[in-house]
XYZ file of C-alpha atoms in Angstrom:
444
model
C 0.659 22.158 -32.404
C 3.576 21.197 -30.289
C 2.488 19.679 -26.789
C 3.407 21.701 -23.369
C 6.413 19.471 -22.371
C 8.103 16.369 -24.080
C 10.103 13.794 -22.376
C 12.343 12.597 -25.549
C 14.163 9.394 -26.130
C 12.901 7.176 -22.884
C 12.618 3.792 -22.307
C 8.990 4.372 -20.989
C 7.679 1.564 -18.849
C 4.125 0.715 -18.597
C 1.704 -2.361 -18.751
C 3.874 -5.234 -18.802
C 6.463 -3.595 -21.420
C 9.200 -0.855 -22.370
C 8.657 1.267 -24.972
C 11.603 3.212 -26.746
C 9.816 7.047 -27.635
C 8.978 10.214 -26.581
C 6.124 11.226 -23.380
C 4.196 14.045 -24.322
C 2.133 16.226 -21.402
C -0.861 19.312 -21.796
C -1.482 21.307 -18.860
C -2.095 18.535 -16.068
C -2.490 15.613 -18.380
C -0.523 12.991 -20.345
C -1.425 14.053 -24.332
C 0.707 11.176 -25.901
C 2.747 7.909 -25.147
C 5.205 6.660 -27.737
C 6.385 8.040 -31.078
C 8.123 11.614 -32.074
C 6.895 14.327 -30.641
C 7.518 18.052 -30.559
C 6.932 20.426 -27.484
C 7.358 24.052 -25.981
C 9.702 22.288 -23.509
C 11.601 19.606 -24.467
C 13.894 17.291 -22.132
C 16.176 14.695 -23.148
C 16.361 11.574 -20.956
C 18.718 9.999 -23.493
C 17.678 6.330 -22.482
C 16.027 6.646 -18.982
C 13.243 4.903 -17.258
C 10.118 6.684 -17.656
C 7.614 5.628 -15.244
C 4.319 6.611 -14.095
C 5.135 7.601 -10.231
C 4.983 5.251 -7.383
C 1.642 5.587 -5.353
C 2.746 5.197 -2.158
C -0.097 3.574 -0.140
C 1.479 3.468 3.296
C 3.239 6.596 5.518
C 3.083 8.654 8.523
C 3.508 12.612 7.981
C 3.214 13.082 11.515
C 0.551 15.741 11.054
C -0.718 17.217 13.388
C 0.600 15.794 16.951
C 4.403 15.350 16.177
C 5.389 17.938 13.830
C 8.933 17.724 15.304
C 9.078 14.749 13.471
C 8.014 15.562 10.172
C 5.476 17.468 8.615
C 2.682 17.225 5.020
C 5.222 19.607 3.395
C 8.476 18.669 4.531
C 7.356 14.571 3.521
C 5.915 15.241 0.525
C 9.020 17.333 -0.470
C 11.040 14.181 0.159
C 8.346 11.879 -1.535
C 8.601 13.667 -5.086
C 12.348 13.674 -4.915
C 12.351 10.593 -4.157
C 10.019 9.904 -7.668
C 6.339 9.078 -5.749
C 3.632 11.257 -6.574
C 0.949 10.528 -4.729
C 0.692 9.315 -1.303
C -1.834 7.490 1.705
C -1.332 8.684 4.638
C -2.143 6.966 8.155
C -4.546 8.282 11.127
C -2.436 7.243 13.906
C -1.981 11.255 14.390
C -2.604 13.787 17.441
C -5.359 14.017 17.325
C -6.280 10.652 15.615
C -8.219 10.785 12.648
C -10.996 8.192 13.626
C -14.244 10.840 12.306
C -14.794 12.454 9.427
C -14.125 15.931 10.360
C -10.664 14.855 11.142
C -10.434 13.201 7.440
C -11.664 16.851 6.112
C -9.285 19.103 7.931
C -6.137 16.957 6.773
C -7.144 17.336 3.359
C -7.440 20.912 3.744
C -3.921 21.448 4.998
C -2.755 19.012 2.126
C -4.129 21.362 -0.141
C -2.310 23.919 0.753
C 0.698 22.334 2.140
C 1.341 19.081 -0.306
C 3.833 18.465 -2.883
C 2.328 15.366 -3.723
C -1.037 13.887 -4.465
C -2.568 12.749 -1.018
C -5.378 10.409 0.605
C -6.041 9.709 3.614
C -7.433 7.041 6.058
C -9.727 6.890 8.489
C -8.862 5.402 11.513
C -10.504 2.176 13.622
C -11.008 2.231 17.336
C -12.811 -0.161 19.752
C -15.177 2.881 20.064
C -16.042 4.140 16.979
C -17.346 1.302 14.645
C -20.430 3.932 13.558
C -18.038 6.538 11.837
C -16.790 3.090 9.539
C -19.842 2.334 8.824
C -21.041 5.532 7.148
C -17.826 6.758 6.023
C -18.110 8.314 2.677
C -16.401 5.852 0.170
C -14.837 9.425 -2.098
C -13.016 10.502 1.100
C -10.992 8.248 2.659
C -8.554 5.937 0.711
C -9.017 3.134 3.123
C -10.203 2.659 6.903
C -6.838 1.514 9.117
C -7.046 -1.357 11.565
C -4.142 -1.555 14.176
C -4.737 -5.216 14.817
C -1.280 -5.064 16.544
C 0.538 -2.633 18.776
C 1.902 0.331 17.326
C 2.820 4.174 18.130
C -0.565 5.758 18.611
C -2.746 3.663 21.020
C -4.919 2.581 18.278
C -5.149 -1.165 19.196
C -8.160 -2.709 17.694
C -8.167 -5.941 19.962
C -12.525 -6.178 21.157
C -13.548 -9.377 18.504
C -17.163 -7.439 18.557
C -15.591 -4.675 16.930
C -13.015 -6.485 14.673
C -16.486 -8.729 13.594
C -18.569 -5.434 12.905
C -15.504 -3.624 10.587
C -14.816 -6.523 9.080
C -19.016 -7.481 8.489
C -20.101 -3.490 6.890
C -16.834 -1.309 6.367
C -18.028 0.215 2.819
C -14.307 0.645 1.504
C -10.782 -1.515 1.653
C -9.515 -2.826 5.206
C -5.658 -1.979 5.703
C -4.681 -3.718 8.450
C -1.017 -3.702 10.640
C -0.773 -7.128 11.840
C 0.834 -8.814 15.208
C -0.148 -10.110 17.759
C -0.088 -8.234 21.216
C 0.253 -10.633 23.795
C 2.968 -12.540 22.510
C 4.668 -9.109 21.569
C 4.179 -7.988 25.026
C 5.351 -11.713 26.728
C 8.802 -11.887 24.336
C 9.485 -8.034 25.472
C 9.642 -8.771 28.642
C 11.531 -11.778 28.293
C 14.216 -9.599 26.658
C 14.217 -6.781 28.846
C 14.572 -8.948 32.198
C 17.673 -11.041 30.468
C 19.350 -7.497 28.508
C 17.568 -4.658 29.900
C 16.736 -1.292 28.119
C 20.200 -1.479 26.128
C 19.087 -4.686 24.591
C 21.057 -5.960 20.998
C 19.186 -4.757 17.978
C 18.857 -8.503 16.990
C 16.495 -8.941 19.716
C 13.842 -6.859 17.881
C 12.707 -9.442 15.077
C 12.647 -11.640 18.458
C 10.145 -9.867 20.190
C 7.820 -8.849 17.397
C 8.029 -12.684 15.936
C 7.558 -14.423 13.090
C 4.553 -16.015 15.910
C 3.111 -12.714 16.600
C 2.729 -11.930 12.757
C 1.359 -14.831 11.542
C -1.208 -15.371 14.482
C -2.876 -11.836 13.474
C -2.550 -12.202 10.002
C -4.356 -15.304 10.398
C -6.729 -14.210 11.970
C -7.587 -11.225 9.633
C -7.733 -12.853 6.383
C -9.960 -15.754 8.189
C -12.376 -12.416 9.547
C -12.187 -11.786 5.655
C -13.452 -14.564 4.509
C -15.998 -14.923 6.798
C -17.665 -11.283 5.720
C -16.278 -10.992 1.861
C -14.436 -8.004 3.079
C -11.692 -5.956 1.131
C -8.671 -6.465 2.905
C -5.279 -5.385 2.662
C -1.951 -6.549 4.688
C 0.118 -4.106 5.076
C 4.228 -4.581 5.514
C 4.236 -8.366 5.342
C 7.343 -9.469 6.891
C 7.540 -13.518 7.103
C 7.790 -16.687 4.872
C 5.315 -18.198 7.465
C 2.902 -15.499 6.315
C 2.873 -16.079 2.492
C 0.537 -19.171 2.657
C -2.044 -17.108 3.661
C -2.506 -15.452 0.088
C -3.319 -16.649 -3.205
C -1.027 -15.948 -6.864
C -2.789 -14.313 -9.265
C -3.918 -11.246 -10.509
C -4.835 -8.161 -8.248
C -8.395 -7.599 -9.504
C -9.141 -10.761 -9.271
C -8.977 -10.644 -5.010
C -10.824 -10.033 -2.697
C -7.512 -9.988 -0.186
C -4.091 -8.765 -1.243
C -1.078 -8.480 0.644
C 2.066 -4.978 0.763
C 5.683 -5.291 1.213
C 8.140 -2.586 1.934
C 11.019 -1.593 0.322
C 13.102 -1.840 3.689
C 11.854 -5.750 4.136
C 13.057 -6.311 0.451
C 16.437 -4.144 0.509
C 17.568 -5.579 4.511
C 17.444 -8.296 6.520
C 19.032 -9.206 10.093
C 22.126 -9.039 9.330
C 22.064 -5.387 8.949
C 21.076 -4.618 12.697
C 25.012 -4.892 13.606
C 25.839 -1.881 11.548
C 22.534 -0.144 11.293
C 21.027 -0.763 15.068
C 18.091 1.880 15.877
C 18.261 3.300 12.763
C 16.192 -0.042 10.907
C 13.858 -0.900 14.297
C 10.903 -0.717 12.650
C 7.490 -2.365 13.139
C 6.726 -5.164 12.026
C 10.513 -6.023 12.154
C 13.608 -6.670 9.403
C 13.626 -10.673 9.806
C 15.883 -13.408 8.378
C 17.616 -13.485 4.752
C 15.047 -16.537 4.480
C 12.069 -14.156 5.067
C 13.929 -11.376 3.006
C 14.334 -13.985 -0.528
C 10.603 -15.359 0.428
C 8.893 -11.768 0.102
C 11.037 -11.558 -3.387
C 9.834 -14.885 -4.177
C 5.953 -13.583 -3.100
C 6.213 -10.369 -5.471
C 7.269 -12.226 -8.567
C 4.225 -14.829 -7.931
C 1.803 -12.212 -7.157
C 1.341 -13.446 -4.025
C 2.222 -10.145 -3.279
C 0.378 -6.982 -4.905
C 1.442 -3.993 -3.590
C 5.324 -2.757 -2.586
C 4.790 0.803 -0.780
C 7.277 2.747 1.949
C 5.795 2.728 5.522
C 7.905 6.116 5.947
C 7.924 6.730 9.268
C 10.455 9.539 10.338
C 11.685 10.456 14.020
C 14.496 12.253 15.193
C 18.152 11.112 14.895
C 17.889 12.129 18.970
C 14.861 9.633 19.759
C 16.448 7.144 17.474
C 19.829 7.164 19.626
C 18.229 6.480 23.010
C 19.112 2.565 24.110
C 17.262 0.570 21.684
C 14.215 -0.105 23.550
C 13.113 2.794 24.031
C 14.415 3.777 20.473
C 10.739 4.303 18.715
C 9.969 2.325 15.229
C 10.108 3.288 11.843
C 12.178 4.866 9.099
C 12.022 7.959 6.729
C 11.909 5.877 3.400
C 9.993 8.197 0.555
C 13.294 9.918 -0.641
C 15.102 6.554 -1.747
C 12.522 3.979 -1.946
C 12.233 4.280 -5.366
C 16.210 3.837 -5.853
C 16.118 0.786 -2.903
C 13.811 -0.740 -5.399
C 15.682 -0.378 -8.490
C 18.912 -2.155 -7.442
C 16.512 -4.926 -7.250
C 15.915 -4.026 -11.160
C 19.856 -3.520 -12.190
C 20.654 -6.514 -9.615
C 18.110 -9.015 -12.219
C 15.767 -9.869 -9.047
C 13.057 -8.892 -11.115
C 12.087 -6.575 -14.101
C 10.897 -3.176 -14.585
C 7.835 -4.252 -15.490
C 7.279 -5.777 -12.014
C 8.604 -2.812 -9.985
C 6.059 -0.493 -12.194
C 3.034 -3.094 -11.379
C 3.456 -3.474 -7.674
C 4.629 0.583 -6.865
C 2.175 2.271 -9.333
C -0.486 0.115 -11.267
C -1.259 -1.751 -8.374
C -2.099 0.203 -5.861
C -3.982 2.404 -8.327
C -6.320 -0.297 -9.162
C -6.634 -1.943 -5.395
C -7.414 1.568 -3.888
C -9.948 2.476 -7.534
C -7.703 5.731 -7.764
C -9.296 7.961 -10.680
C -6.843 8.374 -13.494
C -3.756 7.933 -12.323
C -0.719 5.100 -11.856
C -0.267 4.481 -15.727
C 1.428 5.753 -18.542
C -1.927 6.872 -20.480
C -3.119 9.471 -22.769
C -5.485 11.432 -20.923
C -4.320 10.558 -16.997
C -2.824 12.978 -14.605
C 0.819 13.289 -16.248
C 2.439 12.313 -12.481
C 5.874 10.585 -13.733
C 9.183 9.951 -12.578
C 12.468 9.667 -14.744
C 15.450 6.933 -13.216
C 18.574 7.009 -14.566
C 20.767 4.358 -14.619
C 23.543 5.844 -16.358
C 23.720 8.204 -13.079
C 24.565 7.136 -9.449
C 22.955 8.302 -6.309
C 25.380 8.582 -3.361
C 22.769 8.960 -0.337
C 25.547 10.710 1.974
C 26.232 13.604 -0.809
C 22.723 14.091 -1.421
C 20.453 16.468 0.619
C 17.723 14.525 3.154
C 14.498 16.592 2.600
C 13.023 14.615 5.295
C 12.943 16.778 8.184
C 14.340 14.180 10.630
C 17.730 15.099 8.433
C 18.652 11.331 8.141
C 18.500 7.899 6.055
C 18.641 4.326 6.849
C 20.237 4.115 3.505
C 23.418 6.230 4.530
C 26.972 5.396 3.457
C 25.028 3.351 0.629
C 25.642 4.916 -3.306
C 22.481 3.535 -5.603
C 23.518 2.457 -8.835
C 20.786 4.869 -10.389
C 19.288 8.618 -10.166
C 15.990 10.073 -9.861
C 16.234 13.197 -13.172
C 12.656 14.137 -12.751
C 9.798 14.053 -10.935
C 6.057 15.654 -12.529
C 3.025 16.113 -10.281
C 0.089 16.785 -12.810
C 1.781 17.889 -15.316
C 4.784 20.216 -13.301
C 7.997 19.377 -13.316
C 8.820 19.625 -9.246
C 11.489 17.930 -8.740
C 14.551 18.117 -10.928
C 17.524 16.001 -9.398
C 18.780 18.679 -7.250
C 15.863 20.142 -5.301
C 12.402 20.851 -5.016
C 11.839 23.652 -8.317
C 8.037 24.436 -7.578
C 5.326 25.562 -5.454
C 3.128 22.295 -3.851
C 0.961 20.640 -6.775
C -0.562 17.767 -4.721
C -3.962 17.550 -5.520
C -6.634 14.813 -3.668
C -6.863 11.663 -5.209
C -10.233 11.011 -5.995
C -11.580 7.584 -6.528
C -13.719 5.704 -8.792
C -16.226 3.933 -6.715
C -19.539 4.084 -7.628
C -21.008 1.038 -7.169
């Protein structure tokens, strides 16, 4: 019998190698990888990538609280065209999601609203250590630790608290790391010699290379001290990378994300780009920039994910410090990521590891985040034959921009499946939301 839909003739990528064949798909599932096949529908990639799609284990929807920003369906849209097909979304919300009632009502407007597979964590406070404690381990992806500034007032900075999260939270730590003080001291330092209409270049300035590594310090030695599961999100500094071991993910006990934008720019960018690339932590130094490349292709790094963070093109055009952090990033991460592939900074293989199999295995995500017979058919097709110019293309992003603008990608997201349904097909969104909750395999 022939299959439901066939991808024919890709190069799929999966495991550590490319295979030349067909992808076959039943219903929600994968049915066969490699080989001939024959199917209802049958697509020609005539040479593409075929990848499992990237599980994206950092962004901010801005659901519910700042819906002017963006919103679960208006994201998600931009995630699957953008090839990612499931997604981790972050508490620092209005209202926060620090309880799990909170947890449970995002997930019901996910599963209604969602193009994309979704999880979601729960959030730390000073104040409520007992909801981390008995947090079920099959709802939340991860509990998030601000142990740095960031939008949201969710500063995790009492060491009784920091020592009790870090001593009997049940699932993985994901922590945003800098240091406060010295944050606070170099900002006002900068605004007393520039004022509010400070350079750009001051921003890697005041959130330092100082203020990162003191707090990641710290929270890999709280770590070690309790055997917890911790994760560093958005790594920014060479400094930083002594603080992790090489070697293989499962194998740790404390891994360590970059984001595409810290791979793709560096400081020289903030002349041309200004508000539009102030994010938090901050774009550093080419030298940082090479040394997160270097990290990924050690495994000193594990995980690469998006930190998508949209606001308006107004907020972002206020003087630059009041211009808020972060970037819409789902849409062309995926692209960012493979110039790094056509550019021979590293291999396929790699990018597939660090964007899909990774995360899938640090976060024990059920059946998905590999090209296998029998797991949720979520793929995404890159063509390198094709080019992606980002100011011809539409942003489906509701903040309407990209920090990638007046940049053409030397490749082209084709297609984009979400269990099984093809959602995304170069052009625009083709189907109604097929996100479905990620589910985890954690039983012991």
């Amino acid at each position: 019998m022939p299959h439901s839909v066939v991808l024919k003739n890709g190069t799929l990528v999966n495991e550590g190698r490319t295979l030349e064949g067909d992808l076959a798909m039943d219903g929600e599932r994968i049915s066969q990888v490699g080989g001939t096949a024959s199917g209802q529908i049958e697509i020609d990639v005539n040479g593409a990538w075929v990848i499992p799609g990237m599980i994206d284990d950092q962004v901010h929807f801005r659901e519910p609280g700042f819906e002017h920003k963006g919103e679960i369906a208006t994201e998600s849209r931009a995630a699957v065209a953008g090839g990612i097909t499931s997604y981790m979304e972050m508490p620092n919300c209005v209202p926060q999601t620090i309880n799990e009632d909170r947890l449970r009502a995002k997930i019901a407007r996910a599963q209604d609203v969602s193009h994309a597979n979704y999880g979601f964590y729960l959030g730390a406070t000073n104040d409520n250590l007992e909801a981390i404690k008995s947090v079920d381990p099959n709802l939340a992806c991860g509990v998030k630790v601000f142990m740095g500034a960031s939008t949201g007032n969710m500063l995790v900075d009492n060491e009784e608290t920091l020592h009790g999260i870090f001593a009997s939270c049940p699932i993985l730590i994901a922590t945003h790391c800098e240091h406060t003080p010295t944050i606070v001291e170099n900002e006002r330092a900068a605004l007393s010699e520039f004022g509010e209409d400070m350079p750009p270049s001051q921003h890697p300035l005041i959130r330092s290379r100082e203020a990162c590594f003191k707090s990641s310090e710290l929270a890999v030695s709280l770590a070690k001290e309790h055997g917890s599961k911790l994760h560093i999100l958005h790594l920014t500094t060479a400094d930083e990378m002594v603080l992790f071991e090489t070697g293989p993910i499962e194998s740790k006990r404390i891994t360590a994300e970059v984001c595409v934008h810290h791979l793709y720019f560096n400081d020289a960018w903030y002349e041309s780009k200004g508000s539009l690339i102030k994010c938090n932590p901050a774009i550093k130094r080419r030298a940082d920039q090479l040394a997160l490349r270097k990290a990924l292709l050690e495994d000193r790094i594990d995980v690469i994910a998006t930190d998508h963070a949209p606001h308006t093109m107004a907020e972002k055009q206020q003087p630059f410090a009041l211009a808020p952090a972060g970037l819409p990033l789902v849409q062309h991460a995926l692209l960012a990521l493979f110039e790094h592939v056509i550019e021979g900074i590293f291999d396929v293989t790699t990018l597939v590891r660090k964007t899909s199999h990774a995360p899938a295995q640090l976060y024990d995500v059920s059946s998905r985040g590999y090209l296998r017979e029998g797991y949720f058919a979520d793929i995404a097709v890159i063509d390198s034959a094709q080019s992606t110019s980002i100011d011809d293309e539409p942003i489906f992003a509701k903040c309407g921009w990209s920090p990638f603008g007046g940049i053409t990608f030397a490749s082209r997201i084709t297609h984009t499946f979400v269990n099984g349904t093809l959602v995304y097909d170069a052009t625009d969104i083709i189907d109604a939301p097929q996100g479905q909750a990620l589910t985890y395999d954690r039983s012991n």
